[in-house]
Short mmCIF file of C-alpha atoms in Angstrom, two decimals:
data_model
loop_
_atom_site.label_atom_id
_atom_site.label_comp_id
_atom_site.label_asym_id
_atom_site.label_seq_id
_atom_site.Cartn_x
_atom_site.Cartn_y
_atom_site.Cartn_z
CA MET A 1 -55.17 7.09 -19.98
CA VAL A 2 -52.32 8.97 -21.57
CA ASN A 3 -52.56 11.23 -24.57
CA THR A 4 -49.85 10.01 -26.98
CA ASP A 5 -50.93 12.10 -29.97
CA ARG A 6 -48.87 15.07 -28.90
CA GLN A 7 -45.10 15.43 -28.87
CA THR A 8 -45.20 15.84 -25.11
CA LEU A 9 -46.63 13.00 -23.05
CA VAL A 10 -48.95 14.52 -20.44
CA SER A 11 -51.12 12.84 -17.87
CA THR A 12 -54.80 13.34 -18.74
CA ASN A 13 -55.52 13.53 -15.01
CA SER A 14 -53.36 16.66 -14.63
CA PRO A 15 -55.58 19.67 -13.73
CA ARG A 16 -53.57 21.89 -16.02
CA ALA A 17 -53.91 19.43 -18.91
CA TYR A 18 -57.66 19.22 -18.30
CA GLN A 19 -58.02 23.01 -18.36
CA LEU A 20 -56.00 23.32 -21.57
CA ARG A 21 -58.03 20.59 -23.29
CA THR A 22 -61.29 22.16 -22.23
CA LEU A 23 -60.50 25.76 -23.05
CA LEU A 24 -58.13 25.31 -26.00
CA PRO A 25 -58.66 21.92 -27.68
CA ASN A 26 -56.09 22.64 -30.39
CA TYR A 27 -53.50 24.13 -28.04
CA ASN A 28 -50.05 22.58 -28.16
CA MET A 29 -49.33 21.73 -24.51
CA GLU A 30 -45.57 21.79 -25.04
CA ARG A 31 -44.23 24.92 -23.36
CA PRO A 32 -41.23 26.86 -24.76
CA GLU A 33 -38.77 25.35 -22.26
CA GLN A 34 -40.02 21.87 -23.14
CA ILE A 35 -39.64 22.53 -26.86
CA LEU A 36 -36.08 23.76 -26.23
CA LEU A 37 -35.19 20.62 -24.27
CA SER A 38 -36.62 18.39 -27.01
CA LYS A 39 -34.70 20.30 -29.68
CA MET A 40 -31.51 19.75 -27.67
CA GLY A 41 -32.17 16.01 -27.38
CA ILE A 42 -32.68 16.22 -23.61
CA GLY A 43 -35.30 14.19 -21.81
CA TYR A 44 -37.39 15.65 -19.03
CA LEU A 45 -39.72 14.47 -16.30
CA TYR A 46 -42.22 16.79 -14.65
CA LEU A 47 -43.33 16.05 -11.06
CA ASP A 48 -46.03 17.86 -9.13
CA GLU A 49 -45.86 19.02 -5.53
CA TYR A 50 -46.69 15.47 -4.36
CA LEU A 51 -43.76 14.08 -6.35
CA ILE A 52 -46.05 12.31 -8.81
CA PHE A 53 -44.91 12.06 -12.42
CA ARG A 54 -47.17 14.21 -14.59
CA GLU A 55 -45.27 14.75 -17.84
CA MET A 56 -42.38 13.28 -19.81
CA ASN A 57 -41.10 13.65 -23.36
CA ARG A 58 -40.09 10.97 -25.81
CA TYR A 59 -36.36 11.43 -25.08
CA ALA A 60 -37.05 10.49 -21.47
CA GLU A 61 -38.92 7.41 -22.73
CA ARG A 62 -36.01 6.49 -24.99
CA PHE A 63 -33.30 7.01 -22.37
CA LEU A 64 -35.16 5.14 -19.63
CA GLY A 65 -36.40 2.43 -21.98
CA VAL A 66 -40.01 2.71 -20.76
CA THR A 67 -43.36 4.00 -22.02
CA ALA A 68 -45.16 6.95 -20.51
CA LYS A 69 -47.77 4.61 -19.12
CA THR A 70 -45.15 3.10 -16.82
CA LEU A 71 -44.42 6.37 -15.00
CA LEU A 72 -47.19 8.91 -15.40
CA ASP A 73 -49.61 9.40 -12.51
CA ARG A 74 -47.42 7.30 -10.25
CA GLN A 75 -45.30 8.18 -7.22
CA TRP A 76 -41.60 9.03 -7.70
CA PHE A 77 -40.22 5.80 -6.22
CA VAL A 78 -41.57 3.72 -9.12
CA ILE A 79 -38.50 4.82 -11.11
CA CYS A 80 -36.29 2.92 -8.67
CA ASN A 81 -37.97 -0.32 -9.73
CA LEU A 82 -37.60 0.12 -13.49
CA ARG A 83 -34.27 -1.62 -13.89
CA PRO A 84 -32.20 -4.09 -11.85
CA MET A 85 -29.13 -2.27 -10.52
CA ASP A 86 -26.50 -2.62 -7.85
CA ARG A 87 -27.06 -1.29 -4.36
CA ASN A 88 -24.90 1.82 -4.82
CA ASN A 89 -26.73 2.96 -7.96
CA LEU A 90 -30.10 2.20 -6.41
CA ARG A 91 -29.24 4.19 -3.30
CA ALA A 92 -27.99 7.12 -5.37
CA LEU A 93 -31.20 7.14 -7.43
CA TYR A 94 -33.33 6.93 -4.30
CA ASP A 95 -31.47 9.82 -2.63
CA PHE A 96 -31.79 11.93 -5.77
CA PHE A 97 -35.58 11.66 -6.11
CA GLU A 98 -36.30 11.66 -2.40
CA ASP A 99 -35.20 15.30 -2.13
CA LEU A 100 -35.73 17.49 -5.21
CA GLN A 101 -35.90 20.75 -3.27
CA VAL A 102 -32.40 21.82 -4.37
CA GLU A 103 -30.68 21.83 -7.73
CA LYS A 104 -28.35 18.85 -8.05
CA GLN A 105 -27.19 16.26 -10.53
CA MET A 106 -26.32 12.58 -10.56
CA GLU A 107 -24.66 10.19 -13.01
CA ILE A 108 -26.01 6.66 -13.14
CA LYS A 109 -25.41 3.55 -15.21
CA TRP A 110 -28.68 2.49 -16.86
CA THR A 111 -29.23 -0.69 -18.87
CA VAL A 112 -31.73 -0.71 -21.74
CA LYS A 113 -32.23 -3.88 -23.82
CA GLY A 114 -28.94 -5.29 -22.62
CA CYS A 115 -26.95 -2.15 -23.52
CA ASP A 116 -25.36 -0.01 -20.83
CA ARG A 117 -25.92 3.72 -20.94
CA TYR A 118 -24.71 6.52 -18.73
CA LEU A 119 -27.44 9.02 -17.87
CA LEU A 120 -27.09 12.41 -16.20
CA PHE A 121 -30.08 13.40 -14.06
CA LYS A 122 -30.49 17.05 -13.04
CA SER A 123 -33.19 18.40 -10.72
CA VAL A 124 -34.74 21.82 -11.27
CA PRO A 125 -37.23 22.91 -8.55
CA LEU A 126 -39.95 25.35 -9.72
CA GLU A 127 -41.16 27.62 -6.95
CA CYS A 128 -44.69 28.99 -7.34
CA GLU A 129 -46.84 30.99 -4.95
CA SER A 130 -48.90 28.06 -3.73
CA LYS A 131 -46.85 24.96 -4.47
CA ASN A 132 -43.57 23.52 -5.63
CA ASP A 133 -43.26 21.58 -8.86
CA PHE A 134 -40.13 19.88 -10.15
CA TYR A 135 -38.38 19.23 -13.44
CA VAL A 136 -35.85 16.44 -13.83
CA THR A 137 -33.81 16.58 -17.04
CA ILE A 138 -32.09 13.49 -18.41
CA GLU A 139 -29.07 13.57 -20.73
CA ASP A 140 -27.43 10.60 -22.41
CA ILE A 141 -23.71 11.04 -21.65
CA THR A 142 -22.68 7.58 -22.83
CA VAL A 143 -20.37 8.83 -25.60
CA PRO A 144 -18.38 11.35 -23.50
CA LYS A 145 -18.31 8.84 -20.64
CA MET A 146 -16.86 6.15 -22.91
CA LEU A 147 -14.31 8.66 -24.24
CA GLU A 148 -13.34 9.41 -20.65
CA GLU A 149 -12.93 5.69 -19.95
CA ASN A 150 -10.80 5.32 -23.09
CA ILE A 151 -8.58 8.19 -21.98
CA LYS A 152 -8.15 6.53 -18.58
CA HIS A 153 -7.26 3.28 -20.36
CA MET A 154 -4.68 5.09 -22.49
CA ASP A 155 -3.27 6.70 -19.34
CA ARG A 156 -2.88 3.24 -17.83
CA LEU A 157 -1.06 2.03 -20.92
CA SER A 158 1.15 5.11 -20.80
CA HIS A 159 1.79 4.39 -17.13
CA LEU A 160 2.78 0.83 -18.05
CA GLY A 161 5.17 2.16 -20.69
CA LEU A 162 6.76 4.53 -18.19
CA ILE A 163 7.14 1.81 -15.56
CA ALA A 164 8.64 -0.54 -18.15
CA SER A 165 11.07 2.15 -19.33
CA ASN A 166 12.05 3.00 -15.75
CA THR A 167 12.56 -0.65 -14.88
CA ALA A 168 14.64 -1.35 -17.99
CA HIS A 169 16.75 1.72 -17.24
CA ASP A 170 17.21 0.83 -13.54
CA LEU A 171 17.99 -2.83 -14.15
CA LYS A 172 20.48 -2.01 -16.89
CA ASN A 173 22.35 0.32 -14.52
CA ALA A 174 22.05 -2.06 -11.57
CA PHE A 175 23.31 -5.16 -13.39
CA THR A 176 26.10 -3.23 -15.13
CA CYS A 177 27.34 -1.97 -11.77
CA PHE A 178 26.79 -5.34 -10.12
CA LYS A 179 28.95 -6.97 -12.78
CA GLY A 180 31.75 -4.51 -12.04
CA PHE A 181 31.23 -5.04 -8.31
CA LEU A 182 31.63 -8.81 -8.67
CA GLN A 183 34.80 -8.36 -10.69
CA MET A 184 36.21 -6.06 -8.03
CA GLU A 185 35.29 -8.53 -5.28
CA ARG A 186 37.18 -11.32 -7.04
CA GLU A 187 40.30 -9.17 -6.93
CA ASN A 188 39.66 -8.18 -3.32
CA GLU A 189 40.76 -10.96 -0.99
CA SER A 190 39.01 -9.52 2.04
CA GLY A 191 35.58 -9.63 0.38
CA SER A 192 32.52 -7.67 1.44
CA LYS A 193 30.16 -8.19 4.32
CA PRO A 194 26.94 -10.20 3.78
CA GLU A 195 24.74 -7.19 4.64
CA GLN A 196 26.35 -5.21 1.82
CA TRP A 197 25.47 -7.92 -0.68
CA HIS A 198 21.94 -7.90 0.69
CA GLN A 199 21.66 -4.13 0.11
CA TYR A 200 22.77 -4.38 -3.52
CA LEU A 201 20.43 -7.27 -4.26
CA GLU A 202 17.60 -5.40 -2.51
CA PHE A 203 18.06 -2.53 -4.93
CA ILE A 204 17.62 -4.87 -7.91
CA GLN A 205 14.61 -6.51 -6.26
CA ASN A 206 13.05 -3.07 -5.69
CA SER A 207 13.31 -2.29 -9.42
CA LEU A 208 11.62 -5.58 -10.30
CA GLU A 209 8.80 -4.93 -7.82
CA LYS A 210 8.04 -1.60 -9.50
CA PHE A 211 7.40 -3.41 -12.76
CA SER A 212 5.35 -6.21 -11.16
CA SER A 213 2.95 -3.61 -9.72
CA PHE A 214 2.43 -1.68 -12.96
CA ALA A 215 -1.35 -2.26 -12.91
CA LYS A 216 -1.67 -0.40 -9.62
CA VAL A 217 -1.48 3.33 -9.07
CA GLU A 218 2.16 4.16 -8.48
CA GLN A 219 2.73 4.59 -4.78
CA GLN A 220 5.50 6.48 -3.06
CA ASN A 221 7.70 4.44 -0.76
CA SER A 222 7.67 5.39 2.90
CA LEU A 223 10.07 8.08 4.09
CA GLU A 224 12.56 7.45 6.86
CA ILE A 225 15.35 9.18 8.72
CA ILE A 226 18.66 8.26 7.08
CA HIS A 227 22.29 9.30 7.40
CA PRO A 228 23.45 10.37 3.93
CA GLN A 229 27.16 9.62 4.52
CA LYS A 230 26.62 5.87 4.76
CA SER A 231 24.23 5.80 1.78
CA LEU A 232 26.68 7.68 -0.42
CA GLN A 233 29.68 5.64 0.71
CA ASP A 234 27.89 2.36 -0.03
CA THR A 235 26.64 3.62 -3.39
CA VAL A 236 30.09 4.85 -4.47
CA ARG A 237 31.65 1.56 -3.36
CA PHE A 238 29.06 -0.34 -5.39
CA LEU A 239 29.98 1.75 -8.46
CA GLN A 240 33.75 1.39 -8.08
CA GLY A 241 33.93 -1.75 -10.22
CA HIS A 242 31.99 -0.13 -13.08
CA ALA A 243 34.16 2.98 -12.84
CA SER A 244 37.33 0.87 -12.92
CA ASN A 245 36.14 -0.96 -16.05
CA LYS A 246 35.61 2.40 -17.79
CA GLY A 247 38.94 3.80 -16.60
CA ILE A 248 37.21 6.48 -14.50
CA HIS A 249 38.38 7.59 -11.05
CA LEU A 250 35.36 7.76 -8.73
CA TYR A 251 35.74 9.53 -5.37
CA PHE A 252 33.59 10.36 -2.35
CA GLU A 253 34.39 13.51 -0.37
CA ASP A 254 32.77 14.56 2.90
CA ARG A 255 33.38 18.30 3.26
CA ASN A 256 31.68 18.61 6.62
CA ARG A 257 32.00 15.82 9.17
CA GLU A 258 28.92 16.99 11.10
CA ILE A 259 26.22 16.14 8.60
CA PRO A 260 22.70 15.90 10.06
CA PRO A 261 20.31 13.17 8.94
CA VAL A 262 17.69 13.74 6.24
CA VAL A 263 14.17 12.44 5.63
CA ALA A 264 14.04 10.33 2.46
CA ASN A 265 13.79 6.76 1.24
CA GLU A 266 17.23 5.17 1.37
CA LEU A 267 16.88 2.82 -1.60
CA GLU A 268 15.45 5.59 -3.77
CA LEU A 269 18.14 8.08 -2.71
CA ARG A 270 20.80 5.52 -3.69
CA HIS A 271 18.95 5.08 -6.98
CA VAL A 272 19.22 8.83 -7.66
CA ILE A 273 22.92 9.02 -6.81
CA MET A 274 23.69 5.91 -8.87
CA ASN A 275 21.93 7.42 -11.91
CA LEU A 276 23.81 10.71 -11.57
CA CYS A 277 27.14 8.94 -11.15
CA ILE A 278 26.60 6.65 -14.15
CA ASN A 279 25.64 9.67 -16.28
CA ALA A 280 28.77 11.46 -15.09
CA MET A 281 30.98 8.47 -15.95
CA GLU A 282 29.40 8.17 -19.40
CA ALA A 283 30.14 11.86 -20.02
CA SER A 284 33.78 11.48 -18.91
CA LYS A 285 36.72 10.35 -20.95
CA GLU A 286 38.98 7.50 -19.89
CA GLY A 287 41.25 8.70 -17.12
CA GLY A 288 38.77 11.36 -16.04
CA GLY A 289 37.39 11.79 -12.57
CA VAL A 290 33.92 11.85 -10.97
CA VAL A 291 33.54 13.26 -7.48
CA VAL A 292 30.58 12.82 -5.13
CA GLU A 293 30.63 15.54 -2.47
CA LEU A 294 28.52 15.84 0.67
CA ASP A 295 28.02 19.17 2.44
CA TYR A 296 25.71 20.91 4.89
CA ASP A 297 24.55 24.53 4.90
CA PRO A 298 23.32 25.42 8.42
CA GLU A 299 21.82 28.73 7.25
CA LYS A 300 19.58 27.10 4.63
CA GLY A 301 19.16 23.90 6.62
CA ASN A 302 20.01 21.82 3.56
CA VAL A 303 22.22 18.79 3.09
CA SER A 304 23.74 19.02 -0.39
CA ILE A 305 25.02 16.19 -2.58
CA HIS A 306 27.15 17.25 -5.56
CA VAL A 307 28.04 14.91 -8.42
CA LYS A 308 30.82 16.45 -10.52
CA ASP A 309 32.41 15.25 -13.73
CA GLU A 310 35.13 16.52 -16.05
CA GLY A 311 33.28 15.82 -19.28
CA CYS A 312 32.49 18.07 -22.23
CA GLY A 313 29.45 19.61 -20.54
CA ILE A 314 25.80 19.95 -21.57
CA PRO A 315 24.85 22.52 -24.23
CA LYS A 316 22.80 25.39 -22.80
CA VAL A 317 19.98 24.68 -25.22
CA ASN A 318 19.52 21.25 -23.57
CA LEU A 319 19.80 22.29 -19.92
CA SER A 320 16.18 23.39 -19.58
CA ARG A 321 14.88 20.03 -20.89
CA ILE A 322 17.11 17.40 -19.31
CA PHE A 323 14.55 16.57 -16.61
CA ASP A 324 11.71 16.17 -19.14
CA LEU A 325 10.25 12.71 -19.63
CA TYR A 326 11.67 10.81 -22.66
CA TYR A 327 14.09 13.63 -23.50
CA THR A 328 17.56 12.29 -24.18
CA THR A 329 20.62 13.12 -26.27
CA LYS A 330 22.17 9.67 -25.84
CA LYS A 331 22.13 7.26 -28.75
CA ASN A 332 20.74 4.41 -26.64
CA GLY A 333 19.12 6.55 -23.93
CA THR A 334 15.55 6.11 -22.67
CA GLY A 335 14.94 9.64 -21.39
CA VAL A 336 13.56 8.43 -18.05
CA GLY A 337 16.63 8.49 -15.76
CA LEU A 338 16.82 12.19 -14.88
CA TYR A 339 13.03 12.54 -14.99
CA ASN A 340 12.75 9.79 -12.39
CA CYS A 341 15.52 11.35 -10.30
CA LYS A 342 13.68 14.67 -10.12
CA LYS A 343 10.40 12.95 -9.31
CA LEU A 344 12.00 11.08 -6.40
CA ILE A 345 13.80 14.14 -5.02
CA ASP A 346 10.55 16.12 -5.22
CA SER A 347 8.89 13.40 -3.13
CA PHE A 348 11.60 13.98 -0.49
CA HIS A 349 10.72 17.73 -0.45
CA GLY A 350 14.13 18.45 -1.95
CA THR A 351 15.47 19.99 -5.15
CA ILE A 352 17.80 18.91 -7.94
CA SER A 353 19.65 21.35 -10.18
CA VAL A 354 22.44 21.35 -12.75
CA GLU A 355 25.31 23.61 -13.78
CA SER A 356 27.40 22.90 -16.84
CA SER A 357 30.27 24.33 -18.84
CA ALA A 358 32.82 23.14 -21.37
CA THR A 359 34.95 21.76 -18.54
CA GLY A 360 32.31 19.65 -16.79
CA THR A 361 28.90 19.33 -15.18
CA ILE A 362 27.70 19.50 -11.58
CA PHE A 363 24.40 18.03 -10.44
CA THR A 364 23.30 19.20 -6.99
CA VAL A 365 20.70 17.46 -4.84
CA ALA A 366 19.56 19.54 -1.84
CA LEU A 367 17.58 17.80 0.90
CA PRO A 368 16.13 19.40 4.04
CA ALA A 369 18.00 18.36 7.15
CA LYS A 370 15.91 16.53 9.74
CA LYS A 371 15.59 19.49 12.07
CA ALA A 372 14.46 21.73 9.18
CA HIS A 373 11.96 19.24 7.76
CA PHE A 374 8.28 19.75 8.35
CA PHE A 375 5.41 17.39 7.45
#
């Protein structure tokens, strides 16, 4: 039988309970630590040295959805049979109660009357001279757990918004340049090679794939050894039609003919250069020039890509924020272009920086040369 007249539910077969009843009939068997746990709304289970449940409070009853009669004076493994649960939760619960010799904690999903709760179990071994007893505290963490899940959900929505903004930005640039490219091809009798068309269409397809996978965690594309000269030449050629439509002179200059390869993702590197060039053309007046320069510094082991324009420059107050997400000074800007450029260059173990004055702006992308790159 179980004494349910007291605040604490104690097995009447417990030797300690028997002694207290015999010697002090009116003694409140709730010890100070138990009173404190009850005041804090924390459930507790008390197990003897044989891992038999001897005591539990009403919070433990409420959280577990059982009466004291179900657990008290029974072996520890009975708790594993209280509720149907999946194999992982059942195994975690079994492992927790099988070894209570060390302090540890475990979160578990627990269903009571059709409602899911999240409970936090903590073990507290009590070492005495002759035996070991154990406390297990139980906290209902459903509210903070649900808040955590809501935050994760909001993060996913924010991720979707970022992917959508990036995709809209990339596709706008890609189709604008592709339109100029088609116009230039009509005027060019020789035409371009089929593989070049495939590369340009692959860039657009890559942007669409980023949006189609918004529900997944964003993954970095694989890195590869690429030769930057060819990537820059193809990108500048792709942009020539757009530059011509805007009345901008777009050039590519190779300062050093012996440029080593770099480790990057070719499509994403072209994406970065295209963004920087389009920004430079938008900042330039008709008749102005944009230069893409490629150089190599053997001492630093860096391959540098400079995108220079002759525009009005960027105010100093804005320079420190231009790589921030959603920061833009353009009327129809999204604030994701430069942020995405920096994120991609960081993934290549490179750097991107900017210098600006009243006579123009220079963006510099520095990538480690292959022989200086370490994984």
